[in-house]
PDB file of C-alpha atoms in Angstrom:
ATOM      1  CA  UNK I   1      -5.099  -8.415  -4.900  1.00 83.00           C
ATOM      2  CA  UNK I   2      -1.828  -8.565  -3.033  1.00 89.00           C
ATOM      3  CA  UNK I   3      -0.166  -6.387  -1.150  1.00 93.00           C
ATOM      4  CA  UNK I   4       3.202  -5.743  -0.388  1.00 94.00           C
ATOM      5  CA  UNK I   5       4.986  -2.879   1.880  1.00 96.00           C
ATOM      6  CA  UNK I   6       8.783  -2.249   1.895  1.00 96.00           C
ATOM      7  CA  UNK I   7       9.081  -1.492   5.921  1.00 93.00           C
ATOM      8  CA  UNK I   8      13.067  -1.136   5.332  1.00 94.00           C
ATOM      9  CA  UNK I   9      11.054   2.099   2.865  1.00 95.00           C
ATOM     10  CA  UNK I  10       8.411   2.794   4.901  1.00 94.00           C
ATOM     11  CA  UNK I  11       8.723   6.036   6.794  1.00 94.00           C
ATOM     12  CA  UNK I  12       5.620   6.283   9.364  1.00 92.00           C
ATOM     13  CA  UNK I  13       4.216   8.978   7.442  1.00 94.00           C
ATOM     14  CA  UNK I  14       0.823   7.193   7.728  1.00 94.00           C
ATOM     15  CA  UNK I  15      -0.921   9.063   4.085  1.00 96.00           C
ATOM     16  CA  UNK I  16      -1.902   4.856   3.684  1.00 96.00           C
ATOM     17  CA  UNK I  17      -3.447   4.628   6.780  1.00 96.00           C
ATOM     18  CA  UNK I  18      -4.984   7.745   6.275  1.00 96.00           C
ATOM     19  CA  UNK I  19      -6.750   6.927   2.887  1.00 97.00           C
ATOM     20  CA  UNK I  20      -7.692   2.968   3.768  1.00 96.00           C
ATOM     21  CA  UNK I  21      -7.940   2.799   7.294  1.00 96.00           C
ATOM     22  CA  UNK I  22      -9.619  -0.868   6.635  1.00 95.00           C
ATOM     23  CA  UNK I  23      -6.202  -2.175   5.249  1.00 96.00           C
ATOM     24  CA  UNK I  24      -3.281   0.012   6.709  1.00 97.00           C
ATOM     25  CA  UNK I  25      -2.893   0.920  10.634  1.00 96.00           C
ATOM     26  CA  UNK I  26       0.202   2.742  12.567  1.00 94.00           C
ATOM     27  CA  UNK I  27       1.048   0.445  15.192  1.00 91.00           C
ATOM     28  CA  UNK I  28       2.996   2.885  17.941  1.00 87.00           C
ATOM     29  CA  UNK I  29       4.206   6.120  15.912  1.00 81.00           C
ATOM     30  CA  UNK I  30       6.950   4.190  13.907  1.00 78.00           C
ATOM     31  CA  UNK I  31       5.499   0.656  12.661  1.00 90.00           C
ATOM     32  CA  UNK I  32       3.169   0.112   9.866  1.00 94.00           C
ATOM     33  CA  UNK I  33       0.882  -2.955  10.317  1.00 95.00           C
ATOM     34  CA  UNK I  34      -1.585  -3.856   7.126  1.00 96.00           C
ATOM     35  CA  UNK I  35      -3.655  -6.988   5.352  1.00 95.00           C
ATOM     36  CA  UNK I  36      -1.339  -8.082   2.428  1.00 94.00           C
ATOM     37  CA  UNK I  37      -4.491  -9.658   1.005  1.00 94.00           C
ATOM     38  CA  UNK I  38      -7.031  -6.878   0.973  1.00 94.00           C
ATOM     39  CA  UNK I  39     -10.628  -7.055  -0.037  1.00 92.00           C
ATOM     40  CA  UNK I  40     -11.481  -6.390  -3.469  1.00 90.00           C
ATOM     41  CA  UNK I  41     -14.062  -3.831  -2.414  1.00 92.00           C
ATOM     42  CA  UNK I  42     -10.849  -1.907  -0.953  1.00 92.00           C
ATOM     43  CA  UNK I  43      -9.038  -1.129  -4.744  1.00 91.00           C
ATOM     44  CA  UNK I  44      -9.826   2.804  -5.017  1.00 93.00           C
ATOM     45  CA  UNK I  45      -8.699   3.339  -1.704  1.00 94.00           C
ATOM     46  CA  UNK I  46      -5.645   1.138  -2.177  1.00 94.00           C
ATOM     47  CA  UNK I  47      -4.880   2.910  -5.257  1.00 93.00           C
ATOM     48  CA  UNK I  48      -5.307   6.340  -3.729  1.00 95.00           C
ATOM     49  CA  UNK I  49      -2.860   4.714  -1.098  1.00 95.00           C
ATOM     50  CA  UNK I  50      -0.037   3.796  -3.291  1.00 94.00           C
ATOM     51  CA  UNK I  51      -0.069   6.612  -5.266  1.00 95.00           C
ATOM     52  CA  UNK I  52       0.133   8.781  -2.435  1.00 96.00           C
ATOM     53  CA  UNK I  53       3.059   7.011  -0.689  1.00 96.00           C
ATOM     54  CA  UNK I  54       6.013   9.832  -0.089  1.00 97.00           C
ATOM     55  CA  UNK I  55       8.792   7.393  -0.699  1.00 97.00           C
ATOM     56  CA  UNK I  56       6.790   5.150  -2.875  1.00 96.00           C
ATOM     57  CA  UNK I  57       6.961   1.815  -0.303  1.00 96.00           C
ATOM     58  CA  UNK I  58       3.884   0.561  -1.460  1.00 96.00           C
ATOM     59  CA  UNK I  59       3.342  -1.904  -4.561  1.00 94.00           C
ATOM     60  CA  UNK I  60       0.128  -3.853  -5.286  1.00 89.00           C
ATOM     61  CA  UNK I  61      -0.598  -6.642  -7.455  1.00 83.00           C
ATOM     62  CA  UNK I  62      -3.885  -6.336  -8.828  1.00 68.00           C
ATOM     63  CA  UNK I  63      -6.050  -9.430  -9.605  1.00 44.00           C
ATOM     64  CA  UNK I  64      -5.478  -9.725 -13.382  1.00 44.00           C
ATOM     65  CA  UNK I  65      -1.790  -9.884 -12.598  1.00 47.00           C
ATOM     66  CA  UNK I  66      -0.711  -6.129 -13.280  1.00 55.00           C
ATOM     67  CA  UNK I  67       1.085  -4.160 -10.484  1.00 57.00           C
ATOM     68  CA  UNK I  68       0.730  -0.305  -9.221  1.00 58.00           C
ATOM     69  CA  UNK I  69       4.084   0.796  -7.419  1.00 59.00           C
ATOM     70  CA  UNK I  70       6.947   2.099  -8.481  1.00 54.00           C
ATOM     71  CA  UNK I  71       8.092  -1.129 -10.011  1.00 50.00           C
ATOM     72  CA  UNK I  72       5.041  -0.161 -12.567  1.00 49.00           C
ATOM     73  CA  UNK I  73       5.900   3.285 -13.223  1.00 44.00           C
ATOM     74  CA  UNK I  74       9.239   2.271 -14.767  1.00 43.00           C
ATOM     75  CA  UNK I  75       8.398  -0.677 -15.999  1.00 44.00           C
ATOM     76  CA  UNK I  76      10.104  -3.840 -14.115  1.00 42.00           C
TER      77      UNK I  76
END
């Protein structure tokens, strides 16, 4: 699993950090910090992470090659 966070997106809103404290961390009250390569044991909370994104910043490619982000919901 790979992870990948838009930071030019990325608002500090910290709902990530929040919901997989393992993976994402605020870093001052502005800058995101996180582990692009997550461990596998971390994929519900990642998923809860993404999906609950305000401005949708987050996009993760999952193992089998399939990706949940806004690039999936529309299909690109």
């Amino acid at each position: 699993m790979r992870l990948v966070v838009d930071l030019n997106k990325c608002q500090g809103y910290a709902q990530c950090a929040f919901l997989a404290p393992d993976v994402f961390a605020m870093h001052g009250e502005e800058s995101l910090v996180y582990d692009p390569r997550p461990d596998p044991e971390q994929r519900e909370r990642l998923a809860r992470a993404v999906a609950a994104c305000p401005v949708q910043a987050i996009t993760a490619d999952r193992v089998d090659g399939s990706r949940r982000g806004p690039e999936a919901a529309d299909g690109r």
